[in-house]
Amino acid sequence: MHKTKNLTLILVGIMLISLLLTIVGITLPINRKSEKIEAAGSESMMASDAIAIAMGHYSATSLRLLQEYPSESAAYRSLCGLLERMREHYGFLDVYTITRNNMGYFYVLDSRFVQEGSEYRAIGSAVDFSQYNSETQKLLDDICDGTRGGGFLTRAIEDEDGSHIIAAAPIMENNQVLTVLCMDISLDGIDFNRLWFINFDYVAWISGGVFLLSTALLIYLQHRGRQTKQHAKGEIDTDSIAPPLK
């Protein structure tokens, strides 16, 4: 009986520790991902603000004309080439601009236009928000409404090309939002599940297995203990019955 009690206490301790490690293995990578997204977004905003200010100062007229009369003109090719050089310099996945009018959102510039063999967002094509997450349109709405001076997504977009976030900043003309500069920032090179030599995926799986095993053993011990008590009670009840008198 004493040994069973000690074993029960040990199993309860193992169960609690493994449960704690399982929770840590699941939640810590989520927290690390949020921190990494915050760091990547904040860093990219410095570049996006600088690019947006420069384009607003030097290219506002060309951008406005391209929005009113969409065409792959020399001005369009030149501005897409400028965005491509910015993309290469800062290491972004893509750099492009999105404009809003009374019909909705549409693309204007795309750095991939000058990348050989790349599919690019055609000038004047409508933005399909189904390929983004729910934060994206809210971010663009806030920037175009003037209630937000730029920002980035706090949740990653997952697609066939991997995981990325979008940072956005307004390109201004005469204190009005002319268009929104957007940058796709890859998260694929960031390992959220590993810290030093610790892989939190393994921690979660192994600890979860140990938790289930220790729980099953604890249930078995309790069941066996109840059976032993019932058996002992049955023997006592049998012994207490007096034998018949002869």
Short mmCIF file of C-alpha atoms in Angstrom, two decimals:
data_model
loop_
_atom_site.label_atom_id
_atom_site.label_comp_id
_atom_site.label_asym_id
_atom_site.label_seq_id
_atom_site.Cartn_x
_atom_site.Cartn_y
_atom_site.Cartn_z
CA MET A 1 0.00 0.00 0.00
CA HIS A 2 2.84 2.39 0.88
CA LYS A 3 4.63 1.60 -2.38
CA THR A 4 1.44 2.24 -4.38
CA LYS A 5 1.01 5.62 -2.71
CA ASN A 6 4.61 6.64 -3.49
CA LEU A 7 4.22 5.51 -7.10
CA THR A 8 1.00 7.54 -7.38
CA LEU A 9 2.76 10.67 -6.11
CA ILE A 10 5.61 10.14 -8.57
CA LEU A 11 3.18 9.71 -11.47
CA VAL A 12 1.27 12.87 -10.46
CA GLY A 13 4.58 14.80 -10.41
CA ILE A 14 5.59 13.44 -13.83
CA MET A 15 2.13 14.25 -15.21
CA LEU A 16 2.22 17.86 -14.00
CA ILE A 17 5.79 18.49 -15.20
CA SER A 18 5.09 16.96 -18.64
CA LEU A 19 1.90 19.01 -18.94
CA LEU A 20 3.85 22.19 -18.16
CA LEU A 21 6.53 21.32 -20.73
CA THR A 22 3.84 20.55 -23.33
CA ILE A 23 2.25 23.97 -22.79
CA VAL A 24 5.67 25.64 -23.04
CA GLY A 25 6.51 23.69 -26.22
CA ILE A 26 3.28 24.89 -27.86
CA THR A 27 3.01 28.49 -26.62
CA LEU A 28 6.65 29.62 -26.72
CA PRO A 29 7.04 29.29 -30.53
CA ILE A 30 3.79 31.29 -30.92
CA ASN A 31 5.18 34.06 -28.72
CA ARG A 32 8.53 33.95 -30.53
CA LYS A 33 6.73 34.25 -33.88
CA SER A 34 4.90 37.37 -32.67
CA GLU A 35 8.19 38.88 -31.49
CA LYS A 36 9.96 38.10 -34.78
CA ILE A 37 7.08 39.54 -36.83
CA GLU A 38 7.17 42.69 -34.72
CA ALA A 39 10.94 43.01 -35.23
CA ALA A 40 10.79 42.35 -38.99
CA GLY A 41 7.86 44.74 -39.46
CA SER A 42 9.40 47.55 -37.41
CA GLU A 43 12.70 47.25 -39.27
CA SER A 44 11.01 47.29 -42.68
CA MET A 45 8.96 50.38 -41.83
CA MET A 46 12.11 52.51 -41.75
CA ALA A 47 12.84 51.51 -45.34
CA SER A 48 9.23 51.88 -46.49
CA ASP A 49 8.88 55.37 -45.03
CA ALA A 50 12.08 56.50 -46.77
CA ILE A 51 11.02 55.02 -50.14
CA ALA A 52 7.50 56.47 -49.86
CA ILE A 53 8.77 59.96 -49.04
CA ALA A 54 11.24 59.89 -51.96
CA MET A 55 8.59 58.66 -54.43
CA GLY A 56 6.09 61.26 -53.21
CA HIS A 57 8.64 64.01 -53.73
CA TYR A 58 10.06 62.94 -57.09
CA SER A 59 7.41 60.75 -58.77
CA ALA A 60 3.98 61.93 -57.57
CA THR A 61 2.99 63.39 -60.94
CA SER A 62 3.98 60.26 -62.86
CA LEU A 63 2.15 58.06 -60.36
CA ARG A 64 -1.02 60.13 -60.57
CA LEU A 65 -1.00 60.00 -64.38
CA LEU A 66 -0.42 56.22 -64.35
CA GLN A 67 -3.39 55.78 -62.05
CA GLU A 68 -5.62 57.90 -64.27
CA TYR A 69 -4.33 56.38 -67.54
CA PRO A 70 -2.95 52.89 -66.79
CA SER A 71 -0.34 51.77 -69.32
CA GLU A 72 3.03 50.04 -69.37
CA SER A 73 4.71 53.22 -70.53
CA ALA A 74 8.32 54.32 -70.16
CA ALA A 75 7.42 56.05 -66.89
CA TYR A 76 5.81 52.82 -65.63
CA ARG A 77 8.88 50.74 -66.54
CA SER A 78 11.17 53.30 -64.90
CA LEU A 79 9.24 53.35 -61.63
CA CYS A 80 8.97 49.55 -61.52
CA GLY A 81 12.73 49.43 -62.07
CA LEU A 82 13.22 51.79 -59.13
CA LEU A 83 11.11 49.53 -56.89
CA GLU A 84 13.08 46.50 -58.07
CA ARG A 85 16.35 48.13 -57.04
CA MET A 86 14.82 48.92 -53.65
CA ARG A 87 13.60 45.34 -53.35
CA GLU A 88 17.06 43.94 -54.09
CA HIS A 89 18.75 46.37 -51.71
CA TYR A 90 16.51 45.59 -48.73
CA GLY A 91 15.92 41.92 -49.53
CA PHE A 92 12.11 42.05 -49.80
CA LEU A 93 10.05 39.45 -51.66
CA ASP A 94 8.23 42.11 -53.66
CA VAL A 95 7.55 45.86 -53.67
CA TYR A 96 4.40 47.28 -55.26
CA THR A 97 1.78 50.01 -54.90
CA ILE A 98 -1.96 49.77 -54.31
CA THR A 99 -4.42 52.61 -54.95
CA ARG A 100 -8.04 53.04 -53.84
CA ASN A 101 -10.75 54.77 -55.85
CA ASN A 102 -14.55 54.65 -55.80
CA MET A 103 -14.44 51.25 -57.52
CA GLY A 104 -12.17 49.64 -54.93
CA TYR A 105 -8.46 48.79 -54.72
CA PHE A 106 -6.21 48.20 -57.72
CA TYR A 107 -2.50 47.66 -58.35
CA VAL A 108 -0.31 50.25 -60.02
CA LEU A 109 3.43 49.49 -59.83
CA ASP A 110 5.07 46.11 -59.25
CA SER A 111 8.82 45.49 -59.01
CA ARG A 112 8.36 42.04 -60.58
CA PHE A 113 7.45 43.72 -63.89
CA VAL A 114 11.16 44.09 -64.64
CA GLN A 115 12.09 40.62 -63.37
CA GLU A 116 12.54 38.31 -66.31
CA GLY A 117 10.06 35.45 -66.38
CA SER A 118 8.16 36.60 -63.27
CA GLU A 119 4.41 36.93 -62.95
CA TYR A 120 3.59 40.47 -61.93
CA ARG A 121 0.50 42.38 -60.79
CA ALA A 122 -0.70 44.15 -63.93
CA ILE A 123 -1.31 47.88 -63.69
CA GLY A 124 -5.00 48.60 -63.12
CA SER A 125 -5.83 45.03 -62.03
CA ALA A 126 -8.19 44.73 -59.04
CA VAL A 127 -6.84 43.56 -55.68
CA ASP A 128 -8.21 40.16 -54.68
CA PHE A 129 -8.21 40.23 -50.88
CA SER A 130 -8.97 36.50 -50.67
CA GLN A 131 -5.24 35.87 -51.17
CA TYR A 132 -4.42 37.98 -48.11
CA ASN A 133 -5.51 37.72 -44.48
CA SER A 134 -8.24 39.74 -42.75
CA GLU A 135 -5.76 42.36 -41.48
CA THR A 136 -4.67 43.47 -44.95
CA GLN A 137 -7.69 45.45 -46.10
CA LYS A 138 -8.07 47.03 -42.65
CA LEU A 139 -4.45 48.24 -42.85
CA LEU A 140 -5.00 49.69 -46.34
CA ASP A 141 -8.31 51.27 -45.32
CA ASP A 142 -6.70 53.00 -42.34
CA ILE A 143 -3.82 54.34 -44.46
CA CYS A 144 -6.07 55.57 -47.27
CA ASP A 145 -8.47 57.16 -44.75
CA GLY A 146 -5.54 59.00 -43.17
CA THR A 147 -6.11 57.47 -39.73
CA ARG A 148 -2.83 55.58 -39.83
CA GLY A 149 0.51 56.69 -41.20
CA GLY A 150 1.65 53.20 -42.20
CA GLY A 151 2.09 49.86 -40.50
CA PHE A 152 2.51 46.13 -40.97
CA LEU A 153 0.57 42.92 -40.50
CA THR A 154 0.90 41.22 -37.13
CA ARG A 155 -0.16 37.84 -38.53
CA ALA A 156 1.65 36.04 -41.32
CA ILE A 157 0.13 35.25 -44.72
CA GLU A 158 0.67 31.61 -45.70
CA ASP A 159 0.66 30.71 -49.39
CA GLU A 160 2.43 28.48 -51.91
CA ASP A 161 5.48 30.76 -51.78
CA GLY A 162 5.86 30.44 -48.00
CA SER A 163 5.15 32.72 -45.09
CA HIS A 164 5.34 36.51 -45.24
CA ILE A 165 3.95 39.75 -43.85
CA ILE A 166 3.14 43.04 -45.58
CA ALA A 167 4.47 46.44 -44.54
CA ALA A 168 2.75 49.50 -46.02
CA ALA A 169 3.32 53.27 -46.10
CA PRO A 170 1.44 56.08 -47.86
CA ILE A 171 2.91 57.94 -50.82
CA MET A 172 1.62 61.48 -50.40
CA GLU A 173 0.82 64.32 -52.79
CA ASN A 174 -0.23 67.69 -51.34
CA ASN A 175 -1.06 66.08 -47.97
CA GLN A 176 -3.33 63.54 -49.66
CA VAL A 177 -2.69 59.79 -49.93
CA LEU A 178 -1.84 59.24 -53.60
CA THR A 179 -1.17 55.49 -53.34
CA VAL A 180 0.12 52.96 -50.81
CA LEU A 181 3.59 51.45 -51.03
CA CYS A 182 3.52 47.77 -50.02
CA MET A 183 6.38 45.39 -49.33
CA ASP A 184 6.19 41.61 -48.91
CA ILE A 185 8.64 40.51 -46.21
CA SER A 186 9.57 36.83 -46.02
CA LEU A 187 9.49 34.98 -42.69
CA ASP A 188 10.77 31.68 -44.11
CA GLY A 189 14.33 32.17 -42.91
CA ILE A 190 13.23 32.64 -39.29
CA ASP A 191 13.09 29.50 -37.09
CA PHE A 192 10.39 30.08 -34.49
CA ASN A 193 10.49 26.54 -33.06
CA ARG A 194 14.16 26.37 -32.10
CA LEU A 195 16.11 28.16 -29.38
CA TRP A 196 19.80 27.29 -29.19
CA PHE A 197 19.82 23.47 -29.27
CA ILE A 198 16.19 23.10 -28.09
CA ASN A 199 13.55 22.14 -30.64
CA PHE A 200 10.16 23.01 -29.15
CA ASP A 201 8.33 20.72 -31.58
CA TYR A 202 10.13 17.75 -29.99
CA VAL A 203 9.52 19.14 -26.51
CA ALA A 204 5.77 19.40 -27.16
CA TRP A 205 5.46 15.94 -28.72
CA ILE A 206 7.62 14.08 -26.17
CA SER A 207 6.14 15.86 -23.17
CA GLY A 208 2.63 15.31 -24.49
CA GLY A 209 3.34 11.59 -24.88
CA VAL A 210 4.76 11.36 -21.36
CA PHE A 211 1.70 13.22 -20.02
CA LEU A 212 -0.72 10.80 -21.68
CA LEU A 213 1.28 7.76 -20.55
CA SER A 214 1.56 8.93 -16.94
CA THR A 215 -2.16 9.80 -16.91
CA ALA A 216 -3.04 6.33 -18.18
CA LEU A 217 -0.82 4.68 -15.55
CA LEU A 218 -2.35 6.83 -12.82
CA ILE A 219 -5.87 5.83 -13.90
CA TYR A 220 -4.79 2.17 -13.96
CA LEU A 221 -3.33 2.40 -10.46
CA GLN A 222 -6.49 3.98 -9.10
CA HIS A 223 -8.63 1.33 -10.79
CA ARG A 224 -6.46 -1.47 -9.42
CA GLY A 225 -6.53 0.11 -5.96
CA ARG A 226 -10.34 0.18 -6.00
CA GLN A 227 -10.45 -3.46 -7.07
CA THR A 228 -8.05 -4.44 -4.26
CA LYS A 229 -10.17 -2.61 -1.69
CA GLN A 230 -13.35 -4.25 -2.98
CA HIS A 231 -11.68 -7.67 -2.88
CA ALA A 232 -10.42 -7.10 0.65
CA LYS A 233 -13.87 -5.87 1.73
CA GLY A 234 -15.43 -9.00 0.26
CA GLU A 235 -13.09 -11.24 2.22
CA ILE A 236 -13.82 -9.37 5.45
CA ASP A 237 -17.55 -9.64 4.87
CA THR A 238 -17.22 -13.37 4.21
CA ASP A 239 -15.14 -13.94 7.36
CA SER A 240 -17.63 -12.01 9.47
CA ILE A 241 -20.44 -14.43 8.65
CA ALA A 242 -20.69 -16.93 11.51
CA PRO A 243 -20.66 -20.61 10.59
CA PRO A 244 -23.97 -22.43 11.09
CA LEU A 245 -24.46 -24.29 14.38
CA LYS A 246 -24.43 -28.06 14.20
#
